[in-house]
Coordinates of N, CA and C in Angstrom, one line a residue:
Chain A
M22 N 19.8 -47.8 142.1 CA 19.9 -46.4 142.3 C 19.0 -45.7 141.4
R23 N 18.3 -44.7 141.9 CA 17.4 -43.9 141.1 C 18.1 -43.0 140.2
R24 N 17.8 -42.9 138.9 CA 18.5 -42.1 138.0 C 18.0 -40.6 138.2
R25 N 19.0 -39.7 137.9 CA 18.6 -38.3 138.1 C 17.9 -37.7 136.9
W26 N 17.1 -36.8 137.2 CA 16.3 -36.1 136.1 C 17.3 -35.3 135.3
N27 N 17.3 -35.4 134.0 CA 18.3 -34.7 133.1 C 17.8 -33.3 132.8
V28 N 18.1 -32.4 133.8 CA 17.5 -31.0 133.7 C 18.0 -30.2 132.5
S29 N 19.3 -30.4 132.1 CA 19.8 -29.6 131.0 C 19.2 -29.9 129.7
L30 N 18.7 -31.1 129.5 CA 17.9 -31.4 128.3 C 16.7 -30.6 128.1
W31 N 15.9 -30.6 129.2 CA 14.6 -29.8 129.1 C 14.9 -28.3 129.1
L32 N 15.8 -27.9 129.9 CA 16.2 -26.4 130.0 C 16.6 -26.0 128.6
G33 N 17.5 -26.8 128.0 CA 18.0 -26.5 126.6 C 16.8 -26.4 125.6
F34 N 15.9 -27.3 125.7 CA 14.7 -27.3 124.8 C 13.9 -26.0 125.0
V35 N 13.7 -25.6 126.2 CA 12.9 -24.4 126.5 C 13.6 -23.2 126.0
V36 N 14.9 -23.2 126.2 CA 15.7 -22.0 125.8 C 15.7 -21.9 124.2
V37 N 15.8 -23.0 123.5 CA 15.7 -23.0 122.1 C 14.4 -22.5 121.6
L38 N 13.3 -23.0 122.3 CA 11.9 -22.5 121.9 C 11.8 -21.0 122.2
G39 N 12.4 -20.5 123.3 CA 12.4 -19.1 123.7 C 13.1 -18.3 122.6
G40 N 14.2 -18.8 122.2 CA 15.0 -18.1 121.2 C 14.3 -18.0 119.9
L41 N 13.5 -19.0 119.5 CA 12.8 -19.0 118.2 C 11.6 -18.0 118.3
F42 N 10.7 -18.2 119.4 CA 9.5 -17.5 119.4 C 9.7 -16.0 119.8
S43 N 10.8 -15.7 120.5 CA 11.0 -14.3 120.9 C 11.3 -13.5 119.6
Y44 N 11.5 -14.1 118.5 CA 11.8 -13.3 117.3 C 10.6 -12.3 117.0
V45 N 9.4 -12.7 117.3 CA 8.2 -11.9 117.1 C 8.4 -10.6 117.9
Y46 N 8.9 -10.7 119.1 CA 9.1 -9.6 120.0 C 10.3 -8.7 119.5
F47 N 11.4 -9.4 119.4 CA 12.7 -8.7 119.0 C 12.6 -8.0 117.7
A48 N 11.8 -8.5 116.8 CA 11.7 -8.0 115.4 C 11.1 -6.6 115.4
Q49 N 10.6 -6.1 116.5 CA 10.0 -4.8 116.6 C 11.1 -3.7 116.6
F50 N 12.3 -4.1 117.0 CA 13.4 -3.2 117.2 C 14.5 -3.4 116.1
P51 N 14.9 -2.3 115.4 CA 15.9 -2.4 114.4 C 17.2 -3.1 114.8
M52 N 17.6 -2.8 116.1 CA 18.8 -3.3 116.7 C 18.8 -4.9 116.6
T53 N 17.7 -5.5 116.9 CA 17.6 -6.9 117.0 C 16.9 -7.5 115.8
R54 N 16.4 -6.7 114.8 CA 15.7 -7.2 113.6 C 16.7 -7.3 112.4
D55 N 17.5 -6.2 112.3 CA 18.4 -6.2 111.1 C 19.2 -7.5 111.0
F56 N 19.8 -7.9 112.2 CA 20.4 -9.2 112.3 C 19.9 -9.8 113.6
P57 N 19.2 -11.0 113.6 CA 18.6 -11.4 114.9 C 19.6 -12.1 115.8
W58 N 20.6 -11.3 116.2 CA 21.7 -11.9 117.0 C 21.3 -12.4 118.4
L59 N 20.3 -11.7 118.9 CA 19.8 -12.1 120.3 C 19.1 -13.5 120.2
N60 N 18.3 -13.7 119.1 CA 17.6 -15.0 118.9 C 18.6 -16.1 118.7
L61 N 19.7 -15.8 117.8 CA 20.6 -16.8 117.5 C 21.5 -17.1 118.8
L62 N 21.7 -16.1 119.6 CA 22.5 -16.4 120.8 C 21.7 -17.3 121.8
L63 N 20.4 -17.0 122.0 CA 19.6 -17.9 122.8 C 19.5 -19.3 122.3
I64 N 19.3 -19.4 120.9 CA 19.2 -20.7 120.3 C 20.5 -21.5 120.5
G65 N 21.7 -20.8 120.4 CA 23.0 -21.4 120.6 C 23.1 -21.9 122.0
V66 N 22.8 -21.1 123.0 CA 22.8 -21.5 124.4 C 22.0 -22.7 124.6
G67 N 20.7 -22.7 124.1 CA 19.8 -23.8 124.2 C 20.4 -25.1 123.6
L68 N 21.0 -25.0 122.4 CA 21.6 -26.2 121.8 C 22.7 -26.8 122.6
V69 N 23.5 -25.9 123.2 CA 24.7 -26.4 124.0 C 24.1 -27.1 125.2
L70 N 23.1 -26.6 125.9 CA 22.5 -27.2 127.0 C 21.9 -28.6 126.6
L71 N 21.2 -28.6 125.4 CA 20.7 -29.9 124.9 C 21.8 -30.9 124.7
A72 N 22.9 -30.4 124.1 CA 24.0 -31.4 123.8 C 24.6 -31.9 125.1
T73 N 24.7 -31.0 126.1 CA 25.2 -31.4 127.4 C 24.3 -32.5 128.0
G74 N 23.0 -32.3 127.9 CA 22.1 -33.3 128.4 C 22.2 -34.6 127.7
L75 N 22.3 -34.5 126.3 CA 22.4 -35.8 125.5 C 23.7 -36.5 125.9
F76 N 24.8 -35.8 126.1 CA 26.1 -36.5 126.5 C 25.9 -37.2 127.8
R77 N 25.2 -36.5 128.7 CA 25.0 -37.1 130.0 C 24.1 -38.4 129.9
A78 N 23.1 -38.3 129.1 CA 22.1 -39.4 128.9 C 22.8 -40.6 128.3
F79 N 23.6 -40.4 127.3 CA 24.2 -41.5 126.6 C 25.6 -41.9 127.2
G80 N 26.2 -40.9 127.8 CA 27.6 -41.2 128.4 C 27.5 -41.9 129.8
N81 N 26.4 -41.5 130.5 CA 26.3 -42.0 131.9 C 24.8 -42.4 132.1
P82 N 24.3 -43.4 131.4 CA 22.9 -43.7 131.4 C 22.5 -44.3 132.8
R83 N 23.4 -44.7 133.6 CA 23.0 -45.2 134.9 C 22.7 -44.1 135.9
L84 N 23.3 -42.9 135.6 CA 23.1 -41.8 136.5 C 22.0 -40.8 135.9
Y85 N 21.9 -40.7 134.6 CA 21.0 -39.7 134.0 C 20.0 -40.4 133.1
R86 N 18.8 -39.8 133.2 CA 17.7 -40.2 132.2 C 17.9 -39.5 130.9
G87 N 17.0 -39.8 130.0 CA 16.9 -38.9 128.8 C 17.4 -39.4 127.5
K88 N 17.7 -40.7 127.4 CA 18.1 -41.2 126.1 C 17.0 -41.0 125.0
I89 N 15.8 -41.4 125.4 CA 14.7 -41.3 124.4 C 14.2 -39.9 124.3
S90 N 13.8 -39.4 125.5 CA 13.2 -38.0 125.5 C 14.2 -37.0 124.9
G91 N 15.5 -37.2 125.3 CA 16.5 -36.2 124.8 C 16.7 -36.3 123.3
S92 N 16.6 -37.5 122.8 CA 16.8 -37.7 121.3 C 15.6 -37.0 120.6
I93 N 14.4 -37.2 121.1 CA 13.2 -36.6 120.5 C 13.3 -35.0 120.6
L94 N 13.7 -34.5 121.8 CA 13.8 -33.1 121.9 C 14.9 -32.5 121.0
A95 N 16.0 -33.2 120.8 CA 17.1 -32.8 120.0 C 16.6 -32.7 118.5
V96 N 15.9 -33.7 118.1 CA 15.5 -33.8 116.7 C 14.5 -32.6 116.4
I97 N 13.5 -32.4 117.3 CA 12.6 -31.3 117.2 C 13.3 -30.0 117.1
S98 N 14.3 -29.8 118.0 CA 15.0 -28.5 118.1 C 15.7 -28.3 116.8
V99 N 16.5 -29.3 116.3 CA 17.3 -29.1 115.1 C 16.4 -28.8 113.9
C100 N 15.2 -29.4 113.8 CA 14.3 -29.1 112.7 C 13.8 -27.7 112.8
L101 N 13.4 -27.3 114.0 CA 12.9 -25.9 114.1 C 14.0 -24.9 113.9
V102 N 15.2 -25.1 114.4 CA 16.3 -24.2 114.2 C 16.6 -24.1 112.7
A103 N 16.6 -25.3 112.0 CA 16.9 -25.3 110.5 C 15.9 -24.5 109.8
F104 N 14.6 -24.6 110.2 CA 13.5 -23.8 109.5 C 13.8 -22.3 109.8
F105 N 14.1 -22.0 111.0 CA 14.3 -20.6 111.4 C 15.5 -20.0 110.5
C106 N 16.6 -20.7 110.5 CA 17.7 -20.3 109.7 C 17.4 -20.1 108.2
Y107 N 16.6 -21.1 107.7 CA 16.2 -21.0 106.3 C 15.5 -19.7 106.0
E108 N 14.5 -19.4 107.0 CA 13.7 -18.1 106.8 C 14.6 -16.9 106.9
I109 N 15.5 -16.9 107.9 CA 16.3 -15.7 108.2 C 17.4 -15.5 107.1
F110 N 18.0 -16.6 106.7 CA 19.2 -16.4 105.8 C 18.8 -16.5 104.3
F111 N 17.6 -17.1 104.0 CA 17.3 -17.3 102.6 C 16.0 -16.5 102.2
V112 N 14.9 -16.8 102.9 CA 13.6 -16.2 102.5 C 13.6 -14.7 102.6
L113 N 14.1 -14.2 103.8 CA 14.2 -12.7 104.0 C 15.1 -12.0 103.0
R114 N 16.1 -12.8 102.5 CA 17.0 -12.1 101.5 C 16.7 -12.4 100.1
D115 N 15.5 -13.1 99.9 CA 15.1 -13.4 98.5 C 14.3 -12.3 98.0
V116 N 14.9 -11.2 97.6 CA 14.2 -10.0 97.1 C 14.6 -9.8 95.6
P117 N 13.7 -9.3 94.8 CA 14.0 -9.2 93.4 C 15.1 -8.2 93.1
A118 N 15.8 -8.3 92.0 CA 16.9 -7.4 91.7 C 16.5 -5.9 91.5
S119 N 15.3 -5.7 91.0 CA 14.9 -4.3 90.8 C 15.9 -3.5 90.0
A120 N 16.4 -4.1 88.9 CA 17.5 -3.4 88.1 C 16.9 -2.2 87.4
G121 N 15.6 -2.1 87.2 CA 15.0 -1.0 86.5 C 14.4 0.1 87.4
A122 N 14.7 0.0 88.7 CA 14.2 1.0 89.6 C 14.9 2.3 89.3
P123 N 14.2 3.4 89.5 CA 14.8 4.7 89.3 C 16.1 4.9 90.1
R124 N 17.1 5.5 89.4 CA 18.4 5.7 90.1 C 18.6 7.1 90.4
M125 N 19.6 7.4 91.2 CA 19.9 8.8 91.5 C 20.1 9.6 90.3
G126 N 19.5 10.8 90.2 CA 19.7 11.7 89.1 C 18.6 11.4 88.0
E127 N 17.8 10.4 88.1 CA 16.8 10.1 87.1 C 15.5 10.7 87.6
N128 N 14.5 10.9 86.6 CA 13.2 11.4 87.0 C 12.4 10.3 87.7
A129 N 11.7 10.6 88.8 CA 10.8 9.7 89.4 C 9.6 9.5 88.6
P130 N 9.2 8.3 88.2 CA 8.0 8.1 87.3 C 6.8 8.7 88.0
A131 N 6.0 9.4 87.2 CA 4.8 10.0 87.8 C 3.7 9.0 88.1
F132 N 2.9 9.3 89.1 CA 1.8 8.5 89.5 C 0.7 9.3 90.1
T133 N -0.5 8.8 90.1 CA -1.7 9.3 90.8 C -2.4 8.2 91.5
L134 N -2.4 8.2 92.8 CA -3.0 7.1 93.6 C -3.9 7.6 94.7
P135 N -4.9 6.8 95.1 CA -5.8 7.2 96.2 C -5.1 7.0 97.5
D136 N -5.3 8.0 98.4 CA -4.8 7.8 99.8 C -5.8 7.0 100.6
Q137 N -5.6 6.9 102.0 CA -6.5 6.1 102.8 C -7.9 6.7 103.0
N138 N -8.0 8.0 102.5 CA -9.3 8.6 102.6 C -10.0 8.7 101.2
G139 N -9.4 8.1 100.2 CA -10.0 8.1 98.9 C -9.6 9.3 98.1
K140 N -8.7 10.2 98.6 CA -8.3 11.4 97.9 C -7.2 11.0 96.9
Q141 N -7.3 11.5 95.6 CA -6.3 11.2 94.6 C -5.1 12.1 94.9
I142 N -3.9 11.5 94.9 CA -2.7 12.2 95.2 C -1.7 11.9 94.1
A143 N -1.2 13.0 93.4 CA -0.2 12.8 92.4 C 1.2 13.1 92.9
L144 N 2.2 12.5 92.3 CA 3.6 12.8 92.7 C 3.8 14.3 92.7
A145 N 3.3 15.0 91.6 CA 3.5 16.4 91.5 C 3.0 17.2 92.7
D146 N 1.9 16.6 93.3 CA 1.3 17.3 94.5 C 2.2 17.2 95.7
L147 N 3.1 16.2 95.7 CA 4.0 16.0 96.9 C 5.3 16.7 96.8
L148 N 5.6 17.3 95.6 CA 6.9 17.9 95.5 C 6.9 19.3 96.0
S149 N 7.0 19.5 97.3 CA 7.2 20.8 97.9 C 8.6 21.2 97.7
P150 N 9.0 22.4 98.0 CA 10.4 22.8 97.9 C 11.3 21.9 98.7
H151 N 10.8 21.2 99.7 CA 11.6 20.2 100.5 C 11.7 18.9 99.8
G152 N 11.0 18.7 98.7 CA 11.0 17.4 98.1 C 10.1 16.4 98.8
A153 N 10.2 15.1 98.5 CA 9.3 14.2 99.1 C 10.0 12.8 99.3
I154 N 9.6 12.1 100.3 CA 10.1 10.7 100.5 C 9.0 9.8 100.0
L155 N 9.3 8.9 99.1 CA 8.4 7.8 98.7 C 8.9 6.5 99.4
M156 N 8.0 6.0 100.2 CA 8.3 4.8 100.9 C 7.4 3.6 100.5
F157 N 8.0 2.7 99.7 CA 7.2 1.6 99.2 C 7.4 0.5 100.3
Y158 N 6.2 -0.1 100.7 CA 6.3 -1.1 101.7 C 5.4 -2.3 101.3
R159 N 5.7 -3.4 102.0 CA 5.1 -4.7 101.6 C 3.6 -4.7 101.9
G160 N 3.1 -3.9 102.7 CA 1.7 -3.9 103.1 C 1.5 -4.4 104.6
H161 N 0.3 -4.2 105.1 CA 0.1 -4.5 106.5 C -0.7 -5.8 106.6
W162 N -0.2 -6.8 107.3 CA -1.1 -8.0 107.5 C -0.7 -8.6 108.9
Chain B
M1 N 6.0 13.2 102.9 CA 6.3 11.7 102.8 C 5.0 11.0 102.5
V2 N 5.2 10.0 101.7 CA 4.0 9.1 101.4 C 4.5 7.6 101.5
A3 N 3.6 6.8 101.9 CA 3.9 5.3 101.9 C 3.0 4.7 100.8
I4 N 3.6 3.7 100.1 CA 2.8 3.1 98.9 C 2.9 1.6 99.1
S5 N 1.7 1.0 98.9 CA 1.6 -0.5 99.0 C 0.4 -0.9 98.1
V6 N 0.2 -2.2 98.0 CA -0.9 -2.7 97.3 C -2.2 -2.8 98.2
D7 N -2.0 -2.5 99.5 CA -3.2 -2.6 100.4 C -4.3 -1.7 99.9
P8 N -5.6 -2.2 100.0 CA -6.8 -1.4 99.7 C -6.8 -0.1 100.6
A9 N -7.4 0.9 100.1 CA -7.5 2.2 100.9 C -8.2 2.0 102.2
A10 N -9.2 1.1 102.3 CA -9.9 0.9 103.6 C -9.0 0.3 104.6
D11 N -8.1 -0.7 104.2 CA -7.1 -1.3 105.1 C -6.2 -0.2 105.6
S12 N -5.7 0.7 104.7 CA -4.7 1.7 105.1 C -5.4 2.7 106.0
H13 N -6.7 3.0 105.8 CA -7.4 3.9 106.7 C -7.4 3.4 108.1
R14 N -7.7 2.1 108.2 CA -7.7 1.5 109.6 C -6.3 1.5 110.2
L15 N -5.3 1.2 109.4 CA -3.9 1.2 109.9 C -3.5 2.6 110.4
A16 N -3.8 3.6 109.5 CA -3.5 5.0 109.8 C -4.1 5.5 111.1
E17 N -5.4 5.1 111.3 CA -6.1 5.5 112.5 C -5.5 4.8 113.7
R18 N -5.3 3.5 113.6 CA -4.7 2.8 114.8 C -3.4 3.3 115.2
M19 N -2.5 3.6 114.2 CA -1.1 4.0 114.5 C -1.0 5.5 114.5
H20 N -2.1 6.3 114.3 CA -2.0 7.7 114.3 C -1.0 8.3 113.3
Y21 N -1.0 7.6 112.1 CA -0.2 8.2 111.0 C -0.9 9.4 110.4
T22 N -0.1 10.4 110.1 CA -0.7 11.6 109.6 C -0.3 11.8 108.1
F23 N 0.6 11.0 107.6 CA 1.1 11.1 106.2 C 0.2 10.2 105.4
P24 N 0.1 10.4 104.0 CA -0.8 9.6 103.2 C -0.2 8.2 103.0
L25 N -1.2 7.2 103.0 CA -0.8 5.9 102.7 C -1.5 5.6 101.3
L26 N -0.7 5.5 100.3 CA -1.4 5.4 98.9 C -1.6 3.9 98.6
S27 N -2.7 3.7 97.9 CA -3.1 2.4 97.6 C -2.9 2.1 96.1
D28 N -1.9 1.3 95.8 CA -1.6 0.9 94.4 C -2.1 -0.5 94.2
A29 N -3.4 -0.7 94.2 CA -4.1 -2.0 94.3 C -3.7 -2.9 93.2
D30 N -3.5 -2.4 91.9 CA -3.1 -3.2 90.8 C -1.6 -3.2 90.6
A31 N -0.9 -2.6 91.5 CA 0.6 -2.6 91.5 C 1.2 -1.9 90.3
A32 N 0.4 -1.1 89.6 CA 0.9 -0.4 88.3 C 2.1 0.5 88.6
T33 N 2.0 1.3 89.7 CA 3.1 2.2 90.0 C 4.3 1.4 90.5
I34 N 4.0 0.4 91.3 CA 5.1 -0.5 91.9 C 5.8 -1.2 90.7
R35 N 5.1 -1.6 89.7 CA 5.7 -2.2 88.5 C 6.6 -1.1 87.8
R36 N 6.0 0.1 87.6 CA 6.7 1.2 86.9 C 8.1 1.5 87.6
Y37 N 8.1 1.3 88.9 CA 9.3 1.6 89.7 C 10.2 0.3 89.8
D38 N 9.7 -0.8 89.1 CA 10.4 -2.1 89.1 C 10.6 -2.6 90.5
L39 N 9.6 -2.5 91.4 CA 9.7 -3.0 92.7 C 8.8 -4.2 93.1
L40 N 8.2 -4.8 92.0 CA 7.3 -5.8 92.2 C 8.0 -7.1 92.8
H41 N 7.4 -7.6 93.9 CA 7.9 -8.8 94.5 C 6.8 -9.9 94.3
P42 N 6.9 -10.7 93.2 CA 5.8 -11.6 92.8 C 5.5 -12.6 93.9
H43 N 4.3 -12.9 94.2 CA 3.8 -14.0 95.1 C 4.4 -13.9 96.5
A44 N 4.7 -12.7 96.9 CA 5.4 -12.6 98.2 C 4.4 -12.2 99.3
G45 N 3.2 -12.0 99.0 CA 2.2 -11.6 100.0 C 1.7 -12.8 100.8
P46 N 0.9 -12.5 101.8 CA 0.5 -13.6 102.7 C -0.4 -14.6 102.0
K47 N -1.0 -14.2 100.9 CA -1.8 -15.2 100.1 C -1.2 -15.3 98.7
H48 N 0.1 -15.2 98.7 CA 0.9 -15.4 97.5 C 0.6 -14.3 96.4
E49 N 0.0 -13.2 96.8 CA -0.3 -12.2 95.8 C 1.0 -11.3 95.6
D50 N 1.0 -10.6 94.5 CA 2.1 -9.7 94.1 C 2.1 -8.5 95.0
I51 N 3.2 -8.2 95.7 CA 3.3 -7.0 96.5 C 4.6 -6.2 96.1
S52 N 4.8 -5.1 96.9 CA 6.0 -4.3 96.7 C 7.1 -4.8 97.5
R53 N 8.3 -4.8 97.1 CA 9.4 -5.0 98.0 C 9.7 -3.7 98.7
P54 N 10.3 -3.7 99.9 CA 10.5 -2.4 100.6 C 11.5 -1.6 99.8
A55 N 11.3 -0.3 99.7 CA 12.2 0.6 99.0 C 11.9 2.0 99.4
E56 N 12.9 2.9 99.5 CA 12.7 4.3 99.8 C 13.4 5.1 98.8
F57 N 12.8 6.2 98.5 CA 13.3 7.2 97.5 C 13.2 8.6 98.1
Y58 N 14.2 9.4 97.9 CA 14.0 10.9 98.2 C 14.0 11.6 96.8
V59 N 12.9 12.3 96.6 CA 12.7 13.0 95.3 C 12.7 14.5 95.6
D60 N 13.5 15.2 94.8 CA 13.6 16.7 95.0 C 12.4 17.4 94.4
Q61 N 12.4 18.7 94.5 CA 11.2 19.5 94.1 C 11.0 19.4 92.6
N62 N 12.0 19.1 91.8 CA 11.9 18.9 90.4 C 11.6 17.5 89.9
G63 N 11.3 16.6 90.9 CA 11.0 15.3 90.6 C 12.2 14.4 90.3
I64 N 13.4 14.8 90.6 CA 14.6 14.1 90.4 C 14.9 13.2 91.6
V65 N 15.2 11.9 91.4 CA 15.6 11.1 92.5 C 16.9 11.4 93.1
R66 N 17.0 11.7 94.4 CA 18.3 12.1 95.0 C 18.8 11.1 96.0
W67 N 18.0 10.1 96.3 CA 18.5 9.0 97.2 C 17.6 7.8 97.0
V68 N 18.2 6.7 96.9 CA 17.5 5.4 96.7 C 18.0 4.4 97.8
N69 N 17.1 3.7 98.4 CA 17.5 2.7 99.3 C 16.7 1.4 99.0
L70 N 17.4 0.5 98.3 CA 16.8 -0.8 98.0 C 17.5 -1.9 98.9
T71 N 16.7 -2.4 99.8 CA 17.3 -3.3 100.8 C 17.5 -4.7 100.1
E72 N 18.5 -5.4 100.6 CA 18.7 -6.8 100.1 C 18.1 -7.8 101.1
N73 N 17.4 -7.3 102.2 CA 16.9 -8.2 103.2 C 15.6 -7.5 103.7
I74 N 14.5 -8.1 103.5 CA 13.2 -7.4 103.8 C 13.1 -7.1 105.3
A75 N 13.9 -7.7 106.1 CA 13.8 -7.3 107.6 C 14.6 -6.1 107.8
V76 N 15.5 -5.7 106.9 CA 16.3 -4.5 107.1 C 15.8 -3.3 106.3
R77 N 15.3 -2.3 107.0 CA 14.7 -1.1 106.4 C 15.5 0.1 106.7
A78 N 15.3 1.1 105.9 CA 16.0 2.4 106.2 C 15.5 2.9 107.5
R79 N 16.4 3.4 108.4 CA 16.0 4.0 109.6 C 15.8 5.5 109.4
P80 N 14.9 6.1 110.2 CA 14.6 7.5 110.0 C 15.8 8.3 110.0
E81 N 16.8 8.1 110.9 CA 17.9 9.0 110.9 C 18.8 8.8 109.6
Q82 N 18.8 7.6 109.1 CA 19.5 7.3 107.9 C 18.9 8.1 106.7
A83 N 17.5 8.1 106.6 CA 16.8 8.8 105.6 C 17.1 10.3 105.7
L84 N 17.0 10.8 106.9 CA 17.2 12.3 107.2 C 18.7 12.7 106.8
A85 N 19.6 11.8 107.1 CA 21.0 12.1 106.8 C 21.2 12.2 105.3
A86 N 20.6 11.2 104.6 CA 20.7 11.2 103.1 C 20.0 12.4 102.5
I87 N 18.9 12.8 103.0 CA 18.2 14.0 102.5 C 19.1 15.3 102.7
D88 N 19.6 15.4 103.9 CA 20.5 16.5 104.2 C 21.7 16.5 103.2
A89 N 22.3 15.4 103.0 CA 23.4 15.3 102.1 C 23.0 15.7 100.7
A90 N 21.8 15.2 100.2 CA 21.4 15.5 98.9 C 21.1 17.0 98.7
R91 N 20.5 17.6 99.8 CA 20.1 19.0 99.7 C 21.3 19.9 99.8
H92 N 22.3 19.5 100.6 CA 23.5 20.4 100.6 C 24.3 20.2 99.3
G93 N 24.3 19.0 98.8 CA 24.9 18.8 97.5 C 24.3 19.7 96.4
A94 N 23.0 19.9 96.5 CA 22.3 20.6 95.4 C 22.5 22.1 95.5
Q95 N 22.9 22.6 96.7 CA 23.0 24.1 96.9 C 24.4 24.6 96.4

């Protein structure tokens, strides 16, 4: 008897990859960037499909293919998902304590810095009657 | 409103043109101001250079800090409506 193609293995792998790489897209929106629930959901669905495929391959090898390919796909998926989780739950949260940052009620330290056109701008220049927002960012790359 | 980073002014010029930003993007190339605000994130840049961690402050007309947002996750930033609500609250509190 010809064994069946183990479709859930490959589908699961593709869904896991989709869940990982779509982070670049979903990270544009605060709703899906603050906590990447949509990516984790996709990854979860992909892993369940992969696991189903593996159970079929090992539980019913006469009917389904995929003992070797399924194992390889599963190992690759688990490594990629582990790396993703490490980045999301550890690297992104690894920010300095900034205990010495100015607090509410304190004076904002003065500065004079060039803007994108080379014009020198001091904190005092920014303090209109409306006040000013200072937005420190990581930079653009 | 101003944005501050270690990016060179030329890079910020390109970014502002492309994104049509009209507010100043200040270049703190040696991170002196970022250090003074204790916001340095060492070796966190793409080439392991020292950069700023994300942070937002609202400073009133007297130079007093009225709102601080120090994120604990670099993917989570203050949203515009959050900043506006904080400024409204600070200004009403001051009146």
